[in-house]
PDB file of C-alpha atoms in Angstrom:
ATOM      1  CA  UNK R   1     140.669  65.752  69.170  1.00 38.00           C
ATOM      2  CA  UNK R   2     141.281  67.613  72.842  1.00 33.00           C
ATOM      3  CA  UNK R   3     138.241  72.769  75.956  1.00 27.00           C
ATOM      4  CA  UNK R   4     136.263  75.954  75.931  1.00 24.00           C
ATOM      5  CA  UNK R   5     136.691  79.660  75.157  1.00 23.00           C
ATOM      6  CA  UNK R   6     135.637  82.281  77.658  1.00 26.00           C
ATOM      7  CA  UNK R   7     134.551  85.889  77.322  1.00 24.00           C
ATOM      8  CA  UNK R   8     138.125  86.902  78.044  1.00 22.00           C
ATOM      9  CA  UNK R   9     138.922  85.608  74.542  1.00 26.00           C
ATOM     10  CA  UNK R  10     136.057  87.363  72.785  1.00 29.00           C
ATOM     11  CA  UNK R  11     138.432  89.886  71.219  1.00 29.00           C
ATOM     12  CA  UNK R  12     140.269  86.961  69.624  1.00 29.00           C
ATOM     13  CA  UNK R  13     137.381  84.590  68.965  1.00 31.00           C
ATOM     14  CA  UNK R  14     135.091  87.058  67.236  1.00 32.00           C
ATOM     15  CA  UNK R  15     137.645  89.541  65.941  1.00 34.00           C
ATOM     16  CA  UNK R  16     140.384  89.420  63.345  1.00 35.00           C
ATOM     17  CA  UNK R  17     142.255  86.492  64.847  1.00 37.00           C
ATOM     18  CA  UNK R  18     139.888  83.759  63.707  1.00 41.00           C
ATOM     19  CA  UNK R  19     136.341  82.480  63.737  1.00 44.00           C
ATOM     20  CA  UNK R  20     134.168  81.204  66.519  1.00 42.00           C
ATOM     21  CA  UNK R  21     133.725  77.466  66.119  1.00 45.00           C
ATOM     22  CA  UNK R  22     130.156  77.391  67.386  1.00 42.00           C
ATOM     23  CA  UNK R  23     126.994  79.432  67.332  1.00 39.00           C
ATOM     24  CA  UNK R  24     126.709  79.281  71.117  1.00 37.00           C
ATOM     25  CA  UNK R  25     129.993  80.257  72.782  1.00 38.00           C
ATOM     26  CA  UNK R  26     130.115  80.064  76.546  1.00 40.00           C
ATOM     27  CA  UNK R  27     131.136  82.896  78.828  1.00 37.00           C
ATOM     28  CA  UNK R  28     132.950  82.723  82.113  1.00 36.00           C
ATOM     29  CA  UNK R  29     136.484  82.988  83.441  1.00 33.00           C
ATOM     30  CA  UNK R  30     136.830  79.553  84.955  1.00 39.00           C
ATOM     31  CA  UNK R  31     137.921  80.874  88.315  1.00 39.00           C
ATOM     32  CA  UNK R  32     141.375  82.197  87.310  1.00 41.00           C
ATOM     33  CA  UNK R  33     140.941  85.877  87.949  1.00 40.00           C
ATOM     34  CA  UNK R  34     142.767  88.222  85.602  1.00 41.00           C
ATOM     35  CA  UNK R  35     144.054  85.459  83.324  1.00 45.00           C
ATOM     36  CA  UNK R  36     145.433  86.618  79.989  1.00 51.00           C
ATOM     37  CA  UNK R  37     143.975  85.301  76.743  1.00 54.00           C
ATOM     38  CA  UNK R  38     147.083  83.224  76.053  1.00 56.00           C
ATOM     39  CA  UNK R  39     147.048  81.726  79.525  1.00 56.00           C
ATOM     40  CA  UNK R  40     143.346  80.954  79.295  1.00 55.00           C
ATOM     41  CA  UNK R  41     143.901  78.957  76.079  1.00 61.00           C
ATOM     42  CA  UNK R  42     146.578  76.873  77.789  1.00 58.00           C
ATOM     43  CA  UNK R  43     144.623  76.334  80.997  1.00 57.00           C
ATOM     44  CA  UNK R  44     141.719  75.034  78.953  1.00 58.00           C
ATOM     45  CA  UNK R  45     143.966  72.792  76.866  1.00 57.00           C
ATOM     46  CA  UNK R  46     145.418  71.336  80.062  1.00 57.00           C
ATOM     47  CA  UNK R  47     141.971  70.990  81.707  1.00 49.00           C
ATOM     48  CA  UNK R  48     143.363  73.125  84.514  1.00 50.00           C
ATOM     49  CA  UNK R  49     141.089  76.164  84.597  1.00 45.00           C
ATOM     50  CA  UNK R  50     139.491  74.945  87.819  1.00 51.00           C
ATOM     51  CA  UNK R  51     142.568  73.264  89.285  1.00 60.00           C
ATOM     52  CA  UNK R  52     145.242  75.973  89.590  1.00 66.00           C
ATOM     53  CA  UNK R  53     145.373  78.765  92.122  1.00 72.00           C
ATOM     54  CA  UNK R  54     145.932  82.295  90.823  1.00 74.00           C
ATOM     55  CA  UNK R  55     149.564  82.214  91.965  1.00 76.00           C
ATOM     56  CA  UNK R  56     150.183  78.946  90.132  1.00 74.00           C
ATOM     57  CA  UNK R  57     148.436  80.225  87.016  1.00 75.00           C
ATOM     58  CA  UNK R  58     150.686  83.289  87.081  1.00 78.00           C
ATOM     59  CA  UNK R  59     153.747  81.019  86.919  1.00 80.00           C
ATOM     60  CA  UNK R  60     152.322  79.244  83.903  1.00 77.00           C
ATOM     61  CA  UNK R  61     151.498  82.577  82.295  1.00 78.00           C
ATOM     62  CA  UNK R  62     155.199  83.463  82.356  1.00 82.00           C
ATOM     63  CA  UNK R  63     156.096  80.694  79.919  1.00 82.00           C
ATOM     64  CA  UNK R  64     153.139  81.033  77.566  1.00 82.00           C
ATOM     65  CA  UNK R  65     153.751  82.900  74.330  1.00 79.00           C
ATOM     66  CA  UNK R  66     151.410  85.464  72.821  1.00 80.00           C
ATOM     67  CA  UNK R  67     148.931  83.958  70.352  1.00 85.00           C
ATOM     68  CA  UNK R  68     150.529  83.027  67.033  1.00 91.00           C
ATOM     69  CA  UNK R  69     148.331  83.683  64.008  1.00 95.00           C
ATOM     70  CA  UNK R  70     148.289  81.104  61.226  1.00 96.00           C
ATOM     71  CA  UNK R  71     146.680  81.825  57.888  1.00 97.00           C
ATOM     72  CA  UNK R  72     144.774  79.119  56.035  1.00 95.00           C
ATOM     73  CA  UNK R  73     147.136  76.329  54.875  1.00 95.00           C
ATOM     74  CA  UNK R  74     150.031  77.733  56.916  1.00 97.00           C
ATOM     75  CA  UNK R  75     152.204  75.022  58.492  1.00 97.00           C
ATOM     76  CA  UNK R  76     152.686  75.027  62.265  1.00 97.00           C
ATOM     77  CA  UNK R  77     155.468  72.446  62.123  1.00 97.00           C
ATOM     78  CA  UNK R  78     156.766  69.825  59.699  1.00 97.00           C
ATOM     79  CA  UNK R  79     156.979  66.083  60.164  1.00 96.00           C
ATOM     80  CA  UNK R  80     160.356  65.004  61.622  1.00 96.00           C
ATOM     81  CA  UNK R  81     161.135  68.505  62.929  1.00 97.00           C
ATOM     82  CA  UNK R  82     162.795  68.443  66.396  1.00 97.00           C
ATOM     83  CA  UNK R  83     160.260  68.598  69.217  1.00 96.00           C
ATOM     84  CA  UNK R  84     160.544  71.619  71.477  1.00 95.00           C
ATOM     85  CA  UNK R  85     157.024  72.881  72.223  1.00 94.00           C
ATOM     86  CA  UNK R  86     153.381  72.052  72.760  1.00 92.00           C
ATOM     87  CA  UNK R  87     150.719  74.286  71.237  1.00 93.00           C
ATOM     88  CA  UNK R  88     147.287  75.160  72.612  1.00 88.00           C
ATOM     89  CA  UNK R  89     144.662  75.999  69.997  1.00 90.00           C
ATOM     90  CA  UNK R  90     142.853  79.255  70.750  1.00 87.00           C
ATOM     91  CA  UNK R  91     140.747  79.644  67.611  1.00 87.00           C
ATOM     92  CA  UNK R  92     140.316  77.938  64.281  1.00 90.00           C
ATOM     93  CA  UNK R  93     140.865  74.369  63.172  1.00 92.00           C
ATOM     94  CA  UNK R  94     144.059  72.547  62.203  1.00 95.00           C
ATOM     95  CA  UNK R  95     144.797  69.131  60.709  1.00 95.00           C
ATOM     96  CA  UNK R  96     147.608  66.643  61.125  1.00 94.00           C
ATOM     97  CA  UNK R  97     148.968  64.681  58.164  1.00 94.00           C
ATOM     98  CA  UNK R  98     151.449  61.822  58.337  1.00 92.00           C
ATOM     99  CA  UNK R  99     153.545  60.803  55.349  1.00 92.00           C
ATOM    100  CA  UNK R 100     153.894  57.012  55.570  1.00 87.00           C
ATOM    101  CA  UNK R 101     156.007  56.786  52.412  1.00 85.00           C
ATOM    102  CA  UNK R 102     156.943  58.887  49.403  1.00 82.00           C
ATOM    103  CA  UNK R 103     153.530  58.541  47.770  1.00 84.00           C
ATOM    104  CA  UNK R 104     151.025  58.150  50.629  1.00 85.00           C
ATOM    105  CA  UNK R 105     149.949  60.725  53.200  1.00 88.00           C
ATOM    106  CA  UNK R 106     147.326  60.010  55.857  1.00 87.00           C
ATOM    107  CA  UNK R 107     145.149  62.597  57.558  1.00 90.00           C
ATOM    108  CA  UNK R 108     145.409  61.423  61.168  1.00 88.00           C
ATOM    109  CA  UNK R 109     143.948  64.153  63.393  1.00 89.00           C
ATOM    110  CA  UNK R 110     141.914  67.333  63.558  1.00 89.00           C
ATOM    111  CA  UNK R 111     142.608  69.968  66.217  1.00 89.00           C
ATOM    112  CA  UNK R 112     139.879  72.260  67.572  1.00 87.00           C
ATOM    113  CA  UNK R 113     139.952  75.186  70.038  1.00 85.00           C
ATOM    114  CA  UNK R 114     141.178  73.901  73.399  1.00 81.00           C
ATOM    115  CA  UNK R 115     143.201  71.043  71.915  1.00 85.00           C
ATOM    116  CA  UNK R 116     146.821  70.565  72.948  1.00 86.00           C
ATOM    117  CA  UNK R 117     148.974  69.805  69.910  1.00 92.00           C
ATOM    118  CA  UNK R 118     152.291  67.973  70.031  1.00 92.00           C
ATOM    119  CA  UNK R 119     151.759  65.471  72.844  1.00 87.00           C
ATOM    120  CA  UNK R 120     152.551  62.612  70.465  1.00 88.00           C
ATOM    121  CA  UNK R 121     156.064  64.037  70.027  1.00 91.00           C
ATOM    122  CA  UNK R 122     157.059  64.063  73.706  1.00 87.00           C
ATOM    123  CA  UNK R 123     158.492  60.552  73.791  1.00 85.00           C
ATOM    124  CA  UNK R 124     159.896  60.668  70.254  1.00 91.00           C
ATOM    125  CA  UNK R 125     161.816  63.911  70.495  1.00 94.00           C
ATOM    126  CA  UNK R 126     160.474  64.856  67.060  1.00 95.00           C
ATOM    127  CA  UNK R 127     157.104  65.708  65.563  1.00 96.00           C
ATOM    128  CA  UNK R 128     155.679  62.573  63.891  1.00 94.00           C
ATOM    129  CA  UNK R 129     153.420  64.496  61.490  1.00 94.00           C
ATOM    130  CA  UNK R 130     152.870  67.841  59.780  1.00 97.00           C
ATOM    131  CA  UNK R 131     150.254  70.175  61.285  1.00 97.00           C
ATOM    132  CA  UNK R 132     148.678  72.951  59.212  1.00 97.00           C
ATOM    133  CA  UNK R 133     145.751  75.357  59.506  1.00 97.00           C
ATOM    134  CA  UNK R 134     142.437  74.559  57.798  1.00 94.00           C
ATOM    135  CA  UNK R 135     141.406  78.193  58.272  1.00 94.00           C
ATOM    136  CA  UNK R 136     142.784  81.273  59.973  1.00 94.00           C
ATOM    137  CA  UNK R 137     143.778  80.031  63.422  1.00 94.00           C
ATOM    138  CA  UNK R 138     145.610  81.157  66.547  1.00 93.00           C
ATOM    139  CA  UNK R 139     147.738  78.991  68.825  1.00 93.00           C
ATOM    140  CA  UNK R 140     149.803  79.604  71.944  1.00 89.00           C
ATOM    141  CA  UNK R 141     153.229  78.025  72.296  1.00 91.00           C
ATOM    142  CA  UNK R 142     154.370  76.287  75.486  1.00 89.00           C
ATOM    143  CA  UNK R 143     158.133  75.602  75.394  1.00 92.00           C
ATOM    144  CA  UNK R 144     158.274  72.042  76.687  1.00 91.00           C
ATOM    145  CA  UNK R 145     161.529  72.333  78.644  1.00 91.00           C
ATOM    146  CA  UNK R 146     160.109  75.230  80.652  1.00 90.00           C
ATOM    147  CA  UNK R 147     156.732  73.523  81.026  1.00 86.00           C
ATOM    148  CA  UNK R 148     158.382  70.324  82.262  1.00 86.00           C
ATOM    149  CA  UNK R 149     160.419  72.267  84.799  1.00 88.00           C
ATOM    150  CA  UNK R 150     157.284  74.033  85.986  1.00 85.00           C
ATOM    151  CA  UNK R 151     155.396  70.761  86.457  1.00 81.00           C
ATOM    152  CA  UNK R 152     158.050  69.717  88.970  1.00 84.00           C
ATOM    153  CA  UNK R 153     156.988  72.692  91.079  1.00 84.00           C
ATOM    154  CA  UNK R 154     153.262  72.309  90.459  1.00 80.00           C
ATOM    155  CA  UNK R 155     152.069  68.712  91.029  1.00 79.00           C
ATOM    156  CA  UNK R 156     148.528  69.552  89.961  1.00 77.00           C
ATOM    157  CA  UNK R 157     149.764  70.862  86.628  1.00 76.00           C
ATOM    158  CA  UNK R 158     151.885  67.746  86.117  1.00 74.00           C
ATOM    159  CA  UNK R 159     148.880  65.548  86.845  1.00 75.00           C
ATOM    160  CA  UNK R 160     146.692  67.482  84.419  1.00 72.00           C
ATOM    161  CA  UNK R 161     149.297  67.179  81.664  1.00 72.00           C
ATOM    162  CA  UNK R 162     149.489  63.431  82.247  1.00 68.00           C
ATOM    163  CA  UNK R 163     145.699  63.120  82.197  1.00 69.00           C
ATOM    164  CA  UNK R 164     145.423  65.157  79.010  1.00 66.00           C
ATOM    165  CA  UNK R 165     147.950  63.070  77.091  1.00 66.00           C
ATOM    166  CA  UNK R 166     146.568  59.798  78.465  1.00 63.00           C
ATOM    167  CA  UNK R 167     142.986  60.638  77.538  1.00 63.00           C
ATOM    168  CA  UNK R 168     143.997  61.701  74.029  1.00 62.00           C
ATOM    169  CA  UNK R 169     145.698  58.358  73.411  1.00 62.00           C
ATOM    170  CA  UNK R 170     142.745  56.443  74.848  1.00 57.00           C
ATOM    171  CA  UNK R 171     140.292  58.311  72.641  1.00 61.00           C
ATOM    172  CA  UNK R 172     142.418  57.642  69.566  1.00 63.00           C
ATOM    173  CA  UNK R 173     142.360  53.896  70.279  1.00 60.00           C
ATOM    174  CA  UNK R 174     138.586  53.930  70.819  1.00 61.00           C
ATOM    175  CA  UNK R 175     137.965  55.838  67.600  1.00 62.00           C
ATOM    176  CA  UNK R 176     140.224  53.501  65.623  1.00 62.00           C
ATOM    177  CA  UNK R 177     138.379  50.479  67.022  1.00 60.00           C
ATOM    178  CA  UNK R 178     135.003  51.999  66.220  1.00 59.00           C
ATOM    179  CA  UNK R 179     135.950  52.801  62.633  1.00 64.00           C
ATOM    180  CA  UNK R 180     137.655  49.572  61.591  1.00 64.00           C
ATOM    181  CA  UNK R 181     135.548  47.718  59.008  1.00 65.00           C
ATOM    182  CA  UNK R 182     132.439  49.777  59.809  1.00 81.00           C
ATOM    183  CA  UNK R 183     130.018  51.002  57.156  1.00 89.00           C
ATOM    184  CA  UNK R 184     130.269  54.550  55.874  1.00 90.00           C
ATOM    185  CA  UNK R 185     127.093  55.424  57.813  1.00 92.00           C
ATOM    186  CA  UNK R 186     128.584  54.179  61.090  1.00 91.00           C
ATOM    187  CA  UNK R 187     131.937  55.885  60.502  1.00 91.00           C
ATOM    188  CA  UNK R 188     130.447  59.270  59.736  1.00 93.00           C
ATOM    189  CA  UNK R 189     128.017  59.052  62.651  1.00 93.00           C
ATOM    190  CA  UNK R 190     130.914  58.203  64.958  1.00 88.00           C
ATOM    191  CA  UNK R 191     132.950  61.119  63.617  1.00 90.00           C
ATOM    192  CA  UNK R 192     130.125  63.617  64.119  1.00 94.00           C
ATOM    193  CA  UNK R 193     129.510  62.385  67.674  1.00 92.00           C
ATOM    194  CA  UNK R 194     133.200  62.675  68.551  1.00 87.00           C
ATOM    195  CA  UNK R 195     133.198  66.269  67.268  1.00 90.00           C
ATOM    196  CA  UNK R 196     129.959  66.944  69.160  1.00 93.00           C
ATOM    197  CA  UNK R 197     131.458  65.599  72.386  1.00 88.00           C
ATOM    198  CA  UNK R 198     134.601  67.703  71.906  1.00 83.00           C
ATOM    199  CA  UNK R 199     132.539  70.875  71.589  1.00 86.00           C
ATOM    200  CA  UNK R 200     130.382  69.874  74.563  1.00 87.00           C
ATOM    201  CA  UNK R 201     133.411  69.350  76.817  1.00 80.00           C
ATOM    202  CA  UNK R 202     134.678  72.794  75.842  1.00 78.00           C
ATOM    203  CA  UNK R 203     131.430  74.453  76.854  1.00 80.00           C
ATOM    204  CA  UNK R 204     130.088  74.783  73.306  1.00 84.00           C
ATOM    205  CA  UNK R 205     126.769  73.589  71.926  1.00 92.00           C
ATOM    206  CA  UNK R 206     127.040  69.856  71.133  1.00 93.00           C
ATOM    207  CA  UNK R 207     124.347  70.065  68.461  1.00 96.00           C
ATOM    208  CA  UNK R 208     125.121  73.274  66.548  1.00 96.00           C
ATOM    209  CA  UNK R 209     128.687  74.021  65.521  1.00 93.00           C
ATOM    210  CA  UNK R 210     130.874  75.215  62.696  1.00 91.00           C
ATOM    211  CA  UNK R 211     133.351  72.661  61.349  1.00 91.00           C
ATOM    212  CA  UNK R 212     135.700  74.081  58.685  1.00 90.00           C
ATOM    213  CA  UNK R 213     136.686  70.661  57.386  1.00 91.00           C
ATOM    214  CA  UNK R 214     136.115  69.752  53.741  1.00 92.00           C
ATOM    215  CA  UNK R 215     134.349  66.562  52.758  1.00 93.00           C
ATOM    216  CA  UNK R 216     137.572  65.456  51.122  1.00 92.00           C
ATOM    217  CA  UNK R 217     139.427  65.808  54.444  1.00 92.00           C
ATOM    218  CA  UNK R 218     136.643  64.038  56.345  1.00 93.00           C
ATOM    219  CA  UNK R 219     136.831  61.233  53.826  1.00 92.00           C
ATOM    220  CA  UNK R 220     140.608  61.010  54.116  1.00 88.00           C
ATOM    221  CA  UNK R 221     140.337  60.809  57.899  1.00 88.00           C
ATOM    222  CA  UNK R 222     137.634  58.116  57.798  1.00 89.00           C
ATOM    223  CA  UNK R 223     138.998  56.121  54.890  1.00 87.00           C
ATOM    224  CA  UNK R 224     136.089  57.087  52.620  1.00 91.00           C
ATOM    225  CA  UNK R 225     135.813  58.884  49.304  1.00 93.00           C
ATOM    226  CA  UNK R 226     134.604  62.458  49.098  1.00 94.00           C
ATOM    227  CA  UNK R 227     131.578  61.247  47.144  1.00 96.00           C
ATOM    228  CA  UNK R 228     130.670  58.721  49.847  1.00 96.00           C
ATOM    229  CA  UNK R 229     130.834  61.402  52.524  1.00 95.00           C
ATOM    230  CA  UNK R 230     128.569  63.633  50.436  1.00 95.00           C
ATOM    231  CA  UNK R 231     126.015  60.869  49.813  1.00 96.00           C
ATOM    232  CA  UNK R 232     125.975  59.842  53.458  1.00 96.00           C
ATOM    233  CA  UNK R 233     125.443  63.416  54.637  1.00 96.00           C
ATOM    234  CA  UNK R 234     122.615  63.770  52.119  1.00 96.00           C
ATOM    235  CA  UNK R 235     121.042  60.579  53.462  1.00 96.00           C
ATOM    236  CA  UNK R 236     121.316  61.858  57.033  1.00 97.00           C
ATOM    237  CA  UNK R 237     119.608  65.094  56.011  1.00 97.00           C
ATOM    238  CA  UNK R 238     116.778  63.265  54.245  1.00 97.00           C
ATOM    239  CA  UNK R 239     116.281  61.224  57.433  1.00 96.00           C
ATOM    240  CA  UNK R 240     116.209  64.451  59.491  1.00 96.00           C
ATOM    241  CA  UNK R 241     119.259  63.407  61.507  1.00 97.00           C
ATOM    242  CA  UNK R 242     121.091  66.637  60.821  1.00 97.00           C
ATOM    243  CA  UNK R 243     121.120  69.834  58.828  1.00 96.00           C
ATOM    244  CA  UNK R 244     124.208  71.051  56.968  1.00 95.00           C
ATOM    245  CA  UNK R 245     124.619  74.568  55.612  1.00 94.00           C
ATOM    246  CA  UNK R 246     128.113  75.035  54.238  1.00 90.00           C
ATOM    247  CA  UNK R 247     130.389  74.395  57.227  1.00 91.00           C
ATOM    248  CA  UNK R 248     127.575  74.792  59.757  1.00 94.00           C
ATOM    249  CA  UNK R 249     126.309  71.527  61.261  1.00 96.00           C
ATOM    250  CA  UNK R 250     123.151  71.085  63.303  1.00 97.00           C
ATOM    251  CA  UNK R 251     122.606  67.616  64.775  1.00 97.00           C
ATOM    252  CA  UNK R 252     118.859  67.032  65.031  1.00 97.00           C
ATOM    253  CA  UNK R 253     118.705  63.464  66.364  1.00 96.00           C
ATOM    254  CA  UNK R 254     121.653  62.560  68.596  1.00 95.00           C
ATOM    255  CA  UNK R 255     119.979  59.354  69.785  1.00 95.00           C
ATOM    256  CA  UNK R 256     119.697  57.949  66.265  1.00 95.00           C
ATOM    257  CA  UNK R 257     123.248  59.021  65.402  1.00 95.00           C
ATOM    258  CA  UNK R 258     124.433  57.195  68.512  1.00 93.00           C
ATOM    259  CA  UNK R 259     122.577  54.074  67.406  1.00 92.00           C
ATOM    260  CA  UNK R 260     124.181  54.290  63.987  1.00 92.00           C
ATOM    261  CA  UNK R 261     127.642  54.831  65.457  1.00 87.00           C
ATOM    262  CA  UNK R 262     127.342  51.910  67.857  1.00 82.00           C
ATOM    263  CA  UNK R 263     125.860  49.498  65.332  1.00 76.00           C
ATOM    264  CA  UNK R 264     127.884  46.382  64.675  1.00 59.00           C
ATOM    265  CA  UNK R 265     127.115  46.421  60.976  1.00 54.00           C
ATOM    266  CA  UNK R 266     130.196  45.766  58.893  1.00 52.00           C
ATOM    267  CA  UNK R 267     131.086  46.542  55.314  1.00 48.00           C
ATOM    268  CA  UNK R 268     130.255  43.769  52.890  1.00 45.00           C
ATOM    269  CA  UNK R 269     133.447  42.114  51.739  1.00 46.00           C
ATOM    270  CA  UNK R 270     133.888  41.712  48.029  1.00 43.00           C
ATOM    271  CA  UNK R 271     134.021  38.111  46.815  1.00 44.00           C
TER     272      UNK R 271
END
């Protein structure tokens, strides 16, 4: 999961184009004066809002498409489709599913506002998974051929793109390591902290956010059943670690969640 929405996007974030992902959105233009909403999404996804001069941002703005609206369950692209673009998430939440064979599909990623989708397809030349909207969402398209050509002219942009893709891969490896053989309590705590950190890095509240992800999808992502996710959330609430109201999450005890996530407790193996 890869940065924040500004007041320049308020007409998108709180209007018809989607839902705000947090109860405490942050204002500010990040130093790129006069940036369009589409450009702002992409600058945030590339971690470049503070790194590009206005003239450089204007060049990037030329290749960024207008926001594309996706209704709930709409597919952004299919697995094995030819790779031609990256997509910056402006609003909403999307999921990535990978078909490993004819009968098994794995939920492998969630994408939140500020995430850059499609980086895993750059080296393959094709999209390795299907991405679809979990709710009404908006994304901006960056044609990769034009983006790649632009990075040759803008070293800072090239560096930011490299950092973004590198960090995403590193985080995926860390999450996989943390989840392997862990208890349901540790897995879910780790998941919630990763989501919290994502919102925090985007300028959102790390303790109060809206996550439009079903318990079934959370379970699929963590390798747990829907029932186990429900029981674990109920246990967390009884322990006053968090409060859940529909898709609204309020983390009440980050320190204890961190202890749970970092615990070395393992699942008991069946004899």
